[in-house]
Coordinates of N, CA and C in Angstrom, one line a residue:
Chain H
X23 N -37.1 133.2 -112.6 CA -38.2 132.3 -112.2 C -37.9 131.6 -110.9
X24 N -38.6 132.1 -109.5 CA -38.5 131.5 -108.8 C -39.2 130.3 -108.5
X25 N -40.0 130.2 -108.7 CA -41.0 128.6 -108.6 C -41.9 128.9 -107.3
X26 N -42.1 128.4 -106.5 CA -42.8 128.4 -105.3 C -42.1 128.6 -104.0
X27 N -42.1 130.2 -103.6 CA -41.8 130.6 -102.3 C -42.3 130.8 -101.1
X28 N -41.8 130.3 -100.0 CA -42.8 129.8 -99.2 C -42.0 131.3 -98.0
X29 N -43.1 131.8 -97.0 CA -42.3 132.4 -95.7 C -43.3 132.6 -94.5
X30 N -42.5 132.6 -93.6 CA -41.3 132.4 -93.3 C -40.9 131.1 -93.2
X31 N -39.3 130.5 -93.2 CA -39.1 129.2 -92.8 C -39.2 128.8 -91.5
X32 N -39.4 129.4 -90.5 CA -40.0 128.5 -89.0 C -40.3 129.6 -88.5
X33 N -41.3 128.9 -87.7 CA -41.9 130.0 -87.0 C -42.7 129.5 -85.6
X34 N -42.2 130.1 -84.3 CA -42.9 129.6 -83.3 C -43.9 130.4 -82.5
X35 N -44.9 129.4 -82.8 CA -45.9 130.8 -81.5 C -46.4 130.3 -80.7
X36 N -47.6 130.8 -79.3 CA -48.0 130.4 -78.4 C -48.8 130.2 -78.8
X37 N -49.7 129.3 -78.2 CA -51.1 128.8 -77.8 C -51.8 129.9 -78.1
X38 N -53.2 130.0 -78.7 CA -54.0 131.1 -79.7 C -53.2 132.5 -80.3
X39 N -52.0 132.2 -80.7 CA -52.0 133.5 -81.5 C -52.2 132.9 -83.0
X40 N -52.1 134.3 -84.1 CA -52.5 133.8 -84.9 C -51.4 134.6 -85.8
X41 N -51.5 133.7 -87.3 CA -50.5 133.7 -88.0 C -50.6 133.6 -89.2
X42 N -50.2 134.0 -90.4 CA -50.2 133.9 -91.8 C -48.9 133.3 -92.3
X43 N -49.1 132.3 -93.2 CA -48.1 131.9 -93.8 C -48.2 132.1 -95.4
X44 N -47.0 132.8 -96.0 CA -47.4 132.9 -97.2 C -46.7 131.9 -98.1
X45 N -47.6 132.1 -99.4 CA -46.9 131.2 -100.5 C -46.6 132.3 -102.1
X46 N -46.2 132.2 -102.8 CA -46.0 132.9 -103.9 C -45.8 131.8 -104.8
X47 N -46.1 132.0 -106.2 CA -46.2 131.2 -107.1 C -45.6 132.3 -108.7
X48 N -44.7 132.1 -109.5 CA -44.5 132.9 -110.4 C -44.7 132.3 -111.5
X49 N -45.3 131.1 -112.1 CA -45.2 130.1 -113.2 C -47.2 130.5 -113.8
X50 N -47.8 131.3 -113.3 CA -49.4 131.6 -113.5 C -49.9 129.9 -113.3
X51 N -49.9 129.7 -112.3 CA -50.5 128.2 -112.2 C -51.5 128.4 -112.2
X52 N -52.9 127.8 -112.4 CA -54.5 128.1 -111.6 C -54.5 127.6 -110.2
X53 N -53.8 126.4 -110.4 CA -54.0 125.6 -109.2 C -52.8 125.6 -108.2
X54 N -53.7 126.2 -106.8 CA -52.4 126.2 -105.5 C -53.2 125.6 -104.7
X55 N -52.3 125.0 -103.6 CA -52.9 124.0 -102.5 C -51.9 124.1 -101.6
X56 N -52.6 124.0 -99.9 CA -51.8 123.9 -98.6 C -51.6 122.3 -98.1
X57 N -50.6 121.9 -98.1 CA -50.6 120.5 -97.4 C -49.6 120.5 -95.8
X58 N -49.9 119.7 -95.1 CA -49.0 119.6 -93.7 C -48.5 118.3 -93.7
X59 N -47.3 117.9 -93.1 CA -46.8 116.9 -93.1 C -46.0 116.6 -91.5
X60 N -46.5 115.5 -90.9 CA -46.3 114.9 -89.5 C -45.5 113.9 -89.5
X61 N -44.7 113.5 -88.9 CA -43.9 112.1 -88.5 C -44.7 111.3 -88.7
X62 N -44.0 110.5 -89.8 CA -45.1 108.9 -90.1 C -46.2 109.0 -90.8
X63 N -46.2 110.6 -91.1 CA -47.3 110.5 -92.1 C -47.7 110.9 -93.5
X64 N -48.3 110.6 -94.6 CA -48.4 111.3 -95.9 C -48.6 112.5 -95.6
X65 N -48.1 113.8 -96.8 CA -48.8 114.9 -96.5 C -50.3 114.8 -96.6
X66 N -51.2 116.1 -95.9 CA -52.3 116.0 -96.3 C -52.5 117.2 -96.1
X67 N -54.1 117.1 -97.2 CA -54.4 118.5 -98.3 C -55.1 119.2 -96.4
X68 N -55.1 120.5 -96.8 CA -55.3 121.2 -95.8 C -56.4 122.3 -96.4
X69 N -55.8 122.8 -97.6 CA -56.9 123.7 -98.8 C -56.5 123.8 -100.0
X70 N -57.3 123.9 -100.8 CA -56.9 124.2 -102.4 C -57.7 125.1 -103.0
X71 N -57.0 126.0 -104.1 CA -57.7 126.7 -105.3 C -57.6 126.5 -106.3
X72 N -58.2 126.7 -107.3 CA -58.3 126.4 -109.0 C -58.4 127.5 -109.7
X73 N -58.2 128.8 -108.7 CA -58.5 130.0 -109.1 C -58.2 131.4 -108.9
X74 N -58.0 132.3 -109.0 CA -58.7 133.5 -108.1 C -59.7 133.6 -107.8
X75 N -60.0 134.0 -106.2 CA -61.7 133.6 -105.9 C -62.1 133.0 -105.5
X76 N -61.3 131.5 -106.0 CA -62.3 129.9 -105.7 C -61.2 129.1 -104.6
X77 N -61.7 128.8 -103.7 CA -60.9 127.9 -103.0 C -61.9 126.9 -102.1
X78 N -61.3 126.2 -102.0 CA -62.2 124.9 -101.4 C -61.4 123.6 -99.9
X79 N -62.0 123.5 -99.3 CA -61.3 122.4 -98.3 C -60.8 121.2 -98.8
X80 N -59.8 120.6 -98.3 CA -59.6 119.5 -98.6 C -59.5 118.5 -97.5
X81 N -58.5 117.5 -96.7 CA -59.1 117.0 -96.0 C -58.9 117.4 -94.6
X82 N -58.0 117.8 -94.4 CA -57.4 118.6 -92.7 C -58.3 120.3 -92.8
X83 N -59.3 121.3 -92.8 CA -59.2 122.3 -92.9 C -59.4 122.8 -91.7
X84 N -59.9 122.3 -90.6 CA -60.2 123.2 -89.0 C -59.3 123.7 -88.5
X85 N -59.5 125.1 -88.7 CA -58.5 125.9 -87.9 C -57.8 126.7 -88.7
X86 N -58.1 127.0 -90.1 CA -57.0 127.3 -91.4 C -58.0 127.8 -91.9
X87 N -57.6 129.2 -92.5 CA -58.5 130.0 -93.3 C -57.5 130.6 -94.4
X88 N -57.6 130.8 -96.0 CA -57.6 130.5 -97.1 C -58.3 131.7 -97.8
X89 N -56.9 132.4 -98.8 CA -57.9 133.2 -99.7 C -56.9 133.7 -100.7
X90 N -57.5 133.7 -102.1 CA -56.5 133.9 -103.3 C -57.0 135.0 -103.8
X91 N -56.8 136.0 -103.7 CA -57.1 136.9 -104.7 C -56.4 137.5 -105.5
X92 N -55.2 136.9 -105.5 CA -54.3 137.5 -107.1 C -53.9 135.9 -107.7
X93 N -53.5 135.3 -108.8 CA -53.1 133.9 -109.0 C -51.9 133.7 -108.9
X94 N -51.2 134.1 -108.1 CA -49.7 134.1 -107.6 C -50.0 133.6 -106.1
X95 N -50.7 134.7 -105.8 CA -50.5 134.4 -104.4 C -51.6 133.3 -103.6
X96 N -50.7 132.8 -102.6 CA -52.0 132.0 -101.6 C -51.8 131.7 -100.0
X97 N -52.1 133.0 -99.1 CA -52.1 132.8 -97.7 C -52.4 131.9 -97.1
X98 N -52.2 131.3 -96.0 CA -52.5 130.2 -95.7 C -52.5 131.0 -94.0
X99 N -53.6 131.5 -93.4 CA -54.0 131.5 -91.9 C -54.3 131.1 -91.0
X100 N -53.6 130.7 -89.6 CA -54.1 130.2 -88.4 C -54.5 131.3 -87.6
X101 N -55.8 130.7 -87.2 CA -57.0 131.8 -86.6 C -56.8 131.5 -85.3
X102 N -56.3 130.5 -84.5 CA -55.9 130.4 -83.0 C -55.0 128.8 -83.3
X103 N -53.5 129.6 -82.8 CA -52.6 128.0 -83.1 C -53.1 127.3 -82.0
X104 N -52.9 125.9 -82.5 CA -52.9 124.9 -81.2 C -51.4 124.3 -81.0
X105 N -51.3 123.5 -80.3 CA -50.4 122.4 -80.2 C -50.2 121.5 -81.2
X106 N -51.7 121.1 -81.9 CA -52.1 120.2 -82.8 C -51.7 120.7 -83.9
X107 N -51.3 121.9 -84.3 CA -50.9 122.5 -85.6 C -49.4 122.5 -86.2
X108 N -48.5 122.1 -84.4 CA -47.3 121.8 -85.1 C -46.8 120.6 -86.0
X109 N -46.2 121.2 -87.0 CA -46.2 120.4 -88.1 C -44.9 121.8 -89.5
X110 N -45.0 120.9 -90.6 CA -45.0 121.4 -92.0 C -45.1 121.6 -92.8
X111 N -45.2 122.9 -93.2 CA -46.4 123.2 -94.2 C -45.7 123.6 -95.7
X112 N -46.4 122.7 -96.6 CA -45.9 123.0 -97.9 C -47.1 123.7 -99.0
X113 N -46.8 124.4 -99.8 CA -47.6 124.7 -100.4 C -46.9 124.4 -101.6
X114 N -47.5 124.5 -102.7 CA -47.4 123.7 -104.1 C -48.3 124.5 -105.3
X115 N -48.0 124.1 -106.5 CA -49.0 124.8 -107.5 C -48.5 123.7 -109.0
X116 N -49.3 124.5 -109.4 CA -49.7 123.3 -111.1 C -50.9 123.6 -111.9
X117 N -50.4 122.6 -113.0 CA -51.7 122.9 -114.1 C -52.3 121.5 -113.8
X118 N -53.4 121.8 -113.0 CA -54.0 120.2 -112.4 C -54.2 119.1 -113.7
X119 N -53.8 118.1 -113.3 CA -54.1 116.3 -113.9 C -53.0 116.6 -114.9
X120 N -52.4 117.7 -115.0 CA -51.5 117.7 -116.7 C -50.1 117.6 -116.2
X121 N -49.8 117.8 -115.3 CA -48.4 117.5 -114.7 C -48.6 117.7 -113.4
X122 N -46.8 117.7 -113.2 CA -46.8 117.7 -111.5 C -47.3 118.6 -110.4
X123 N -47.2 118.8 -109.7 CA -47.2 119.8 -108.7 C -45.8 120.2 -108.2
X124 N -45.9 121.8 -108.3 CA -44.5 122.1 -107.6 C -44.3 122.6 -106.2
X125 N -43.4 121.8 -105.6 CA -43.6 122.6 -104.0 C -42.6 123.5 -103.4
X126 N -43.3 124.2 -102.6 CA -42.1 125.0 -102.2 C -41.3 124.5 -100.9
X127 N -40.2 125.5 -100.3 CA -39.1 124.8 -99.5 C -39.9 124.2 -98.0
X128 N -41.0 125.1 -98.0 CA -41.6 124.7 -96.5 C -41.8 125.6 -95.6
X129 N -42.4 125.2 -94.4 CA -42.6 126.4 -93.0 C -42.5 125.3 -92.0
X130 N -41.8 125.3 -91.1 CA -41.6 124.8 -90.1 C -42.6 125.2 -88.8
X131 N -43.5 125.1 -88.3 CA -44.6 125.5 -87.3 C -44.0 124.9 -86.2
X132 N -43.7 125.8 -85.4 CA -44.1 125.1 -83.5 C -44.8 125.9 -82.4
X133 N -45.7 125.2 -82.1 CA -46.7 125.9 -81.4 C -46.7 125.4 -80.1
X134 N -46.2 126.6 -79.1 CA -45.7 125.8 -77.5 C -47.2 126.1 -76.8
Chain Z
X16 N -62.8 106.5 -98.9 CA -61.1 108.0 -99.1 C -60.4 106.9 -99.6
X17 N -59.4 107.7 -100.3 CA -57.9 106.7 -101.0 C -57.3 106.9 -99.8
X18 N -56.4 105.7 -99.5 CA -55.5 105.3 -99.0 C -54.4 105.2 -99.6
X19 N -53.4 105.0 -99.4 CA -52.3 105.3 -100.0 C -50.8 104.3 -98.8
X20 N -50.4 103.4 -99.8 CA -49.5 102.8 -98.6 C -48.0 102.6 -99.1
X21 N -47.2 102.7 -98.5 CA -45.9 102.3 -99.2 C -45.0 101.3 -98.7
X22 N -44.8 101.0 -99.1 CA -44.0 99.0 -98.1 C -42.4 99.2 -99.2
X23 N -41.2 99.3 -98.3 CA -41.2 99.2 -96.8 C -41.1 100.8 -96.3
X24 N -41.2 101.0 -95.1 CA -41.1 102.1 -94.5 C -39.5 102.8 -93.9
X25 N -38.6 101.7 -94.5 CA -37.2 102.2 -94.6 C -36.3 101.1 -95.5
X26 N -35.4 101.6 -95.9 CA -34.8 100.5 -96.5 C -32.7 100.7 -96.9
X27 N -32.2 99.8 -96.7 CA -30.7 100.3 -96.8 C -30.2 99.5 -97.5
X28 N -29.3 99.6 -98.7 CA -28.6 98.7 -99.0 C -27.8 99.6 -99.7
X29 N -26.4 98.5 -100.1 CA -25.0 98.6 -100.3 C -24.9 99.7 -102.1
X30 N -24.2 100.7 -101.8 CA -24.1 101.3 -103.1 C -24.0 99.9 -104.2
X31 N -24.9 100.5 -105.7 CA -24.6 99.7 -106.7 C -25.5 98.7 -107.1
X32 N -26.4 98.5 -105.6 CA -27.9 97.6 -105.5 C -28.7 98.4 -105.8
X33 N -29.8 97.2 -106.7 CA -30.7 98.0 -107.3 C -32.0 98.5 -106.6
X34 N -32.3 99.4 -106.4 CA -33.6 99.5 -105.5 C -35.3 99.5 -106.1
X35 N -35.9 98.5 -105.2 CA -37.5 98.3 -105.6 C -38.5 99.2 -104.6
X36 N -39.1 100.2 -104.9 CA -40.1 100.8 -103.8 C -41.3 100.3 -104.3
X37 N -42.1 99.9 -103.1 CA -43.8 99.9 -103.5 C -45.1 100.5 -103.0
X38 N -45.7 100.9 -103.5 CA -46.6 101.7 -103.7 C -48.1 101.2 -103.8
X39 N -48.9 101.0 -102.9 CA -50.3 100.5 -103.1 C -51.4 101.6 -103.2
X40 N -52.6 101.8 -103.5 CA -53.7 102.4 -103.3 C -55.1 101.7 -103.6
X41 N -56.5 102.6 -102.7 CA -57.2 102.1 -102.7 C -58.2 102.2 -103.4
X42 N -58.6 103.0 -104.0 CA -59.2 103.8 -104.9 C -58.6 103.5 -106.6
X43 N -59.0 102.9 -107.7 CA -58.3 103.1 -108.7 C -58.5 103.9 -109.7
X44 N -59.6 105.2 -109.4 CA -60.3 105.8 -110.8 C -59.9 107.5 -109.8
X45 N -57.9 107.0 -110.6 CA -56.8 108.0 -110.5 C -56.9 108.7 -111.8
X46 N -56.3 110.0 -111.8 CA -55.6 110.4 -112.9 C -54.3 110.5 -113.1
X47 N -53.5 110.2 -112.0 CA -52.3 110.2 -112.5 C -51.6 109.6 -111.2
X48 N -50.6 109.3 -110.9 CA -49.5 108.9 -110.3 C -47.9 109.5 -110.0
X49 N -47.5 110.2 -109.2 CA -46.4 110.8 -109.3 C -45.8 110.0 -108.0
X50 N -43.9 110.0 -108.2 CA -42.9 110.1 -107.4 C -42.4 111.2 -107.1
X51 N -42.1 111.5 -105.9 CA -41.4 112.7 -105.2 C -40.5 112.0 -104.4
X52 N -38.9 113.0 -104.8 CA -38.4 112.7 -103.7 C -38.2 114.0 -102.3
X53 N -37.7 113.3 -101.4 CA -37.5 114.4 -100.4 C -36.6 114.5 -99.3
X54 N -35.3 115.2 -99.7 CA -34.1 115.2 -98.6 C -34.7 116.0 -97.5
X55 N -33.9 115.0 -96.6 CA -34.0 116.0 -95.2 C -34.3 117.7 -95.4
X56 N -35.7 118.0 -93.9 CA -35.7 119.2 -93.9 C -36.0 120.3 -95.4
X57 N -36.1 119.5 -96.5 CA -36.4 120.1 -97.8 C -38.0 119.8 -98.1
X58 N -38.2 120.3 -99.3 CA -39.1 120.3 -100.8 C -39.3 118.9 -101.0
X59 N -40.2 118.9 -102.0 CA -40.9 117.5 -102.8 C -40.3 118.3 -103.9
X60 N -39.1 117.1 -104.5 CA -39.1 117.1 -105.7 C -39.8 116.1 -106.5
X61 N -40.3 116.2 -108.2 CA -40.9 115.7 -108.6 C -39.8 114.7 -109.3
X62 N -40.0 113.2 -109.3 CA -39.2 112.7 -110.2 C -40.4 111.8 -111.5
X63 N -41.1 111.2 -111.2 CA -41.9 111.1 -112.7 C -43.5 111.0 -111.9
X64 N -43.9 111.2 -113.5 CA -45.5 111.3 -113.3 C -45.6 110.1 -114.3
X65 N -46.7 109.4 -114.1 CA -47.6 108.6 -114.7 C -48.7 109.0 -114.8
X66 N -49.7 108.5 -116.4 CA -51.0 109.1 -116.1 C -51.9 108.1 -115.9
X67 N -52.5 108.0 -115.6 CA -54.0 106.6 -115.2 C -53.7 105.7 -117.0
X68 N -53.5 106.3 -117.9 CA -53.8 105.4 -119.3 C -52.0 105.0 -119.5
X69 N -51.0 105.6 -118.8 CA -49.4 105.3 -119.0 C -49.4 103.6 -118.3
X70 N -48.7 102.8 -118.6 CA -48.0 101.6 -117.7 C -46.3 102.1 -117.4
X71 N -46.3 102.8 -118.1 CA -45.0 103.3 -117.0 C -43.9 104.7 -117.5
X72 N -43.3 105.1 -117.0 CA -42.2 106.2 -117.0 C -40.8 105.5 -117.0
X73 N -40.1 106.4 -117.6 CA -38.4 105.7 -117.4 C -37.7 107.7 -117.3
X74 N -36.7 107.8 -116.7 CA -36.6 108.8 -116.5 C -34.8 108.4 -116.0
X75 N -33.6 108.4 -117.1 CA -32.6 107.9 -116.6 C -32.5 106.5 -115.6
X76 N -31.6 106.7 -114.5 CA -32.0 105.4 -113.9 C -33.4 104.7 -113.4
X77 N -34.0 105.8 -113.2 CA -35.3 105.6 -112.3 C -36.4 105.0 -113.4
X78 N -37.2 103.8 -113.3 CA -38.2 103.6 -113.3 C -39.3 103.4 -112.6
X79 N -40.8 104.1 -113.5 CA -41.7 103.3 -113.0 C -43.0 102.9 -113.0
X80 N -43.6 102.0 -112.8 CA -45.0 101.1 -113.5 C -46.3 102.0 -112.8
X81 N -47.1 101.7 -113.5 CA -48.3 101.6 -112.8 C -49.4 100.1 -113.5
X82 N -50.3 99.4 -112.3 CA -51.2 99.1 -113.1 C -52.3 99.6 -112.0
X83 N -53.0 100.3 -112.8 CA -54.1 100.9 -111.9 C -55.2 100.0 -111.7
X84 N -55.8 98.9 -112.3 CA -56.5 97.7 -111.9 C -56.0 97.1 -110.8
X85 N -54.8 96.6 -110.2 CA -54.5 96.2 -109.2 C -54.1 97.6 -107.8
X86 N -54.0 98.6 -108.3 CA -53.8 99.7 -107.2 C -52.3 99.7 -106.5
X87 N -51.1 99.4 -107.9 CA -50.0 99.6 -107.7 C -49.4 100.0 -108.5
X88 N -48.2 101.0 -107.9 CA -46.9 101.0 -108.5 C -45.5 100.9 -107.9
X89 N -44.5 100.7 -108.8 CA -43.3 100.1 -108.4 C -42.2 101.2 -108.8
X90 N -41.3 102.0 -107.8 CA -40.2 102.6 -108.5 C -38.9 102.3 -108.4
X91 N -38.4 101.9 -109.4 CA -37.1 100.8 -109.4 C -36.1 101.9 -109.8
X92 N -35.0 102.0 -109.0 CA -33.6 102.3 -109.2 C -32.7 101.4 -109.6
X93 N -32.1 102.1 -110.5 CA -30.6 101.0 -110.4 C -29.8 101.7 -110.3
X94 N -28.8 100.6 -110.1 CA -27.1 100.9 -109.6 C -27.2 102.3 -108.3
X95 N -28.6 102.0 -107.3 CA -27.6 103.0 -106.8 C -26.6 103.8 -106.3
X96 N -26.8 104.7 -106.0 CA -25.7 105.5 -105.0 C -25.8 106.3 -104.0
X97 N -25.2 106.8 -103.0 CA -25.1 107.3 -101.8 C -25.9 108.8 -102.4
X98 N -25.8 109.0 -102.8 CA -26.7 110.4 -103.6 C -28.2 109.9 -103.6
X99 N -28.8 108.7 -103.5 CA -30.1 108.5 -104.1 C -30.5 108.2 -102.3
X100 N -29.8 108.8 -101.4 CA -30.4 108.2 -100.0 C -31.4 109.7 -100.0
X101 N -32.4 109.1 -99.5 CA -33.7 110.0 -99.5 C -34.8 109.3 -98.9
X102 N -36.1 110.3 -99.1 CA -37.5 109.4 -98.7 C -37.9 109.5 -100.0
X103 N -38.8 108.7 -100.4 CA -39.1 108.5 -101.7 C -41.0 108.8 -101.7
X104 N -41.1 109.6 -101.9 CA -42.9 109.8 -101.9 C -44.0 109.2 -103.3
X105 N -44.5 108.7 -102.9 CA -45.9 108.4 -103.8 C -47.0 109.0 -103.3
X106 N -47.4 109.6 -104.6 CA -49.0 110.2 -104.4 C -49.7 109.9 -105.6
X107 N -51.4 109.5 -105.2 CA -52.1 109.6 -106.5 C -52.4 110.9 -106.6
X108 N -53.7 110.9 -107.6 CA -54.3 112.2 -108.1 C -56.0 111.8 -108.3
X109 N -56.5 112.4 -107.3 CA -58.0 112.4 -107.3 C -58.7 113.3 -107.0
X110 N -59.9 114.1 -107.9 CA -60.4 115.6 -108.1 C -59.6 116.0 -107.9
X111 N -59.5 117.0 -106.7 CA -58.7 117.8 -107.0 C -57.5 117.8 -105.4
X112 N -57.1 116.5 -105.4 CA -56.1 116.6 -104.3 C -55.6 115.2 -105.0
X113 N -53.8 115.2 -104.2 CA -53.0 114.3 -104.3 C -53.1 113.8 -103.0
X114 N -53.1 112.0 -102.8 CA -53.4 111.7 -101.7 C -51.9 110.9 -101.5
X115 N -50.8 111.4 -100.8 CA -50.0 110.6 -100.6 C -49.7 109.8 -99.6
X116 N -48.6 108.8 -99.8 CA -48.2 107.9 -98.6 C -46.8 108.1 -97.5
X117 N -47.0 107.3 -96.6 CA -45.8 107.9 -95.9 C -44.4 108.0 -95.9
X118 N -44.5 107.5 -97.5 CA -42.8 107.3 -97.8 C -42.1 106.2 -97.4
X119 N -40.7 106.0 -97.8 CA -39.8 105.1 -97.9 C -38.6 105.4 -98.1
X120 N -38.1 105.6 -96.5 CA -36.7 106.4 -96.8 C -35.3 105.3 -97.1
X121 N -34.5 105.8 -98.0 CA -33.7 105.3 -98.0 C -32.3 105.3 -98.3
X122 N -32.1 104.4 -97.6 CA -29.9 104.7 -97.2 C -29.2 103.9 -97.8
X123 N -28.3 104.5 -98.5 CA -27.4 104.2 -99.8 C -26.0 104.1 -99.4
X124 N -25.6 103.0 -98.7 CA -24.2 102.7 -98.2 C -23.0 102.3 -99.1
X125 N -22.1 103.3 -99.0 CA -21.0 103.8 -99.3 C -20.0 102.5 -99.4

């Protein structure tokens, strides 16, 4: 049982390229979600699903495109990095409102 | 939007002192309340959950309150130790996101 694996752990790109970050989940959770986390700041939701199929924005989504089609898995894509995207990214999973969320180790983003 | 605040934004004291984190929010029609902690360059680990109808968790040393009418909770350590230096995260739980705060790191002198 690995729990929530995240890859790669850092990753640097230039100015508009574009990038997938993956997450894996082995516990059958329904619910996965992308958060980023900045100096000084709470994380914040970036996207979530409740499903295979279903996924929805949460409050950061511009520039991040999202899609679950097995319930393990949950890509997390940048369609043209910015500057503004460095940051790190955690993704997480759970049985929503009934316990916690589990997160994985992280992705380190730098975008020169 | 929930807000989410945490006071203080660092904090240090002498192994063996007991530690008080606090935790405000803006919004009170939560379902639940969790602590995370989080070492350097790592994961959120989960240390307890609270649910909107719980007043509180105990989990070994660590406790902690909620009263969702006033849009706080409190996670109290005791006795700590150089092992419990960390950031300490609070997040609520609303539809379907956790809205957390910016933590409360803290150093546990030897």
């Amino acid at each position: 049982n690995a729990g929530v694996t995240q890859t790669p752990k850092f990753q640097v790109l230039k100015t508009g390229q574009s990038m997938t970050l993956q997450c894996a989940q082995d516990m059958n959770h329904e619910y996965m979600s992308w958060y980023r986390q900045d100096p000084g700041m709470g994380l914040r939701l970036i996207h979530y699903s409740v499903g295979a199929g279903i996924t929805d924005q949460g409050e950061v989504p511009n520039g991040y495109n999202v899609s679950r089609s097995t319930t393990e898995d949950f890509p997390l894509r940048l369609l043209s990095a910015a500057p503004s995207q460095t940051s790190v990214y955690f993704c997480a999973s759970g049985i929503w409102r009934q316990e916690t969320q589990y997160f994985g180790p992280g992705t380190r983003l730098l975008v020169l | 939007k929930q807000e989410v605040t945490q006071i203080p934004a660092a904090l240090s004291v002498p192994e063996g002192e007991n530690l008080v984190l606090n935790c405000s929010f803006t919004d009170s029609a939560i379902y639940n309340l969790q602590w995370f902690r989080q070492d350097p360059g790592k994961g959120l680990t989960s240390l307890l959950l609270i649910q909107s109808s719980q007043r509180e968790q105990t989990s070994g040393r660590l406790n902690a309150s909620l009263d969702k009418s006033s849009g706080r909770s409190t996670l109290y350590i005791a006795a700590s130790q150089p092992g419990d230096s960390a950031t300490y995260l609070c997040a609520v739980t609303n539809d379907y996101k956790l809205s957390f705060g910016a933590g409360t790191t803290v150093t546990v002198r030897a």
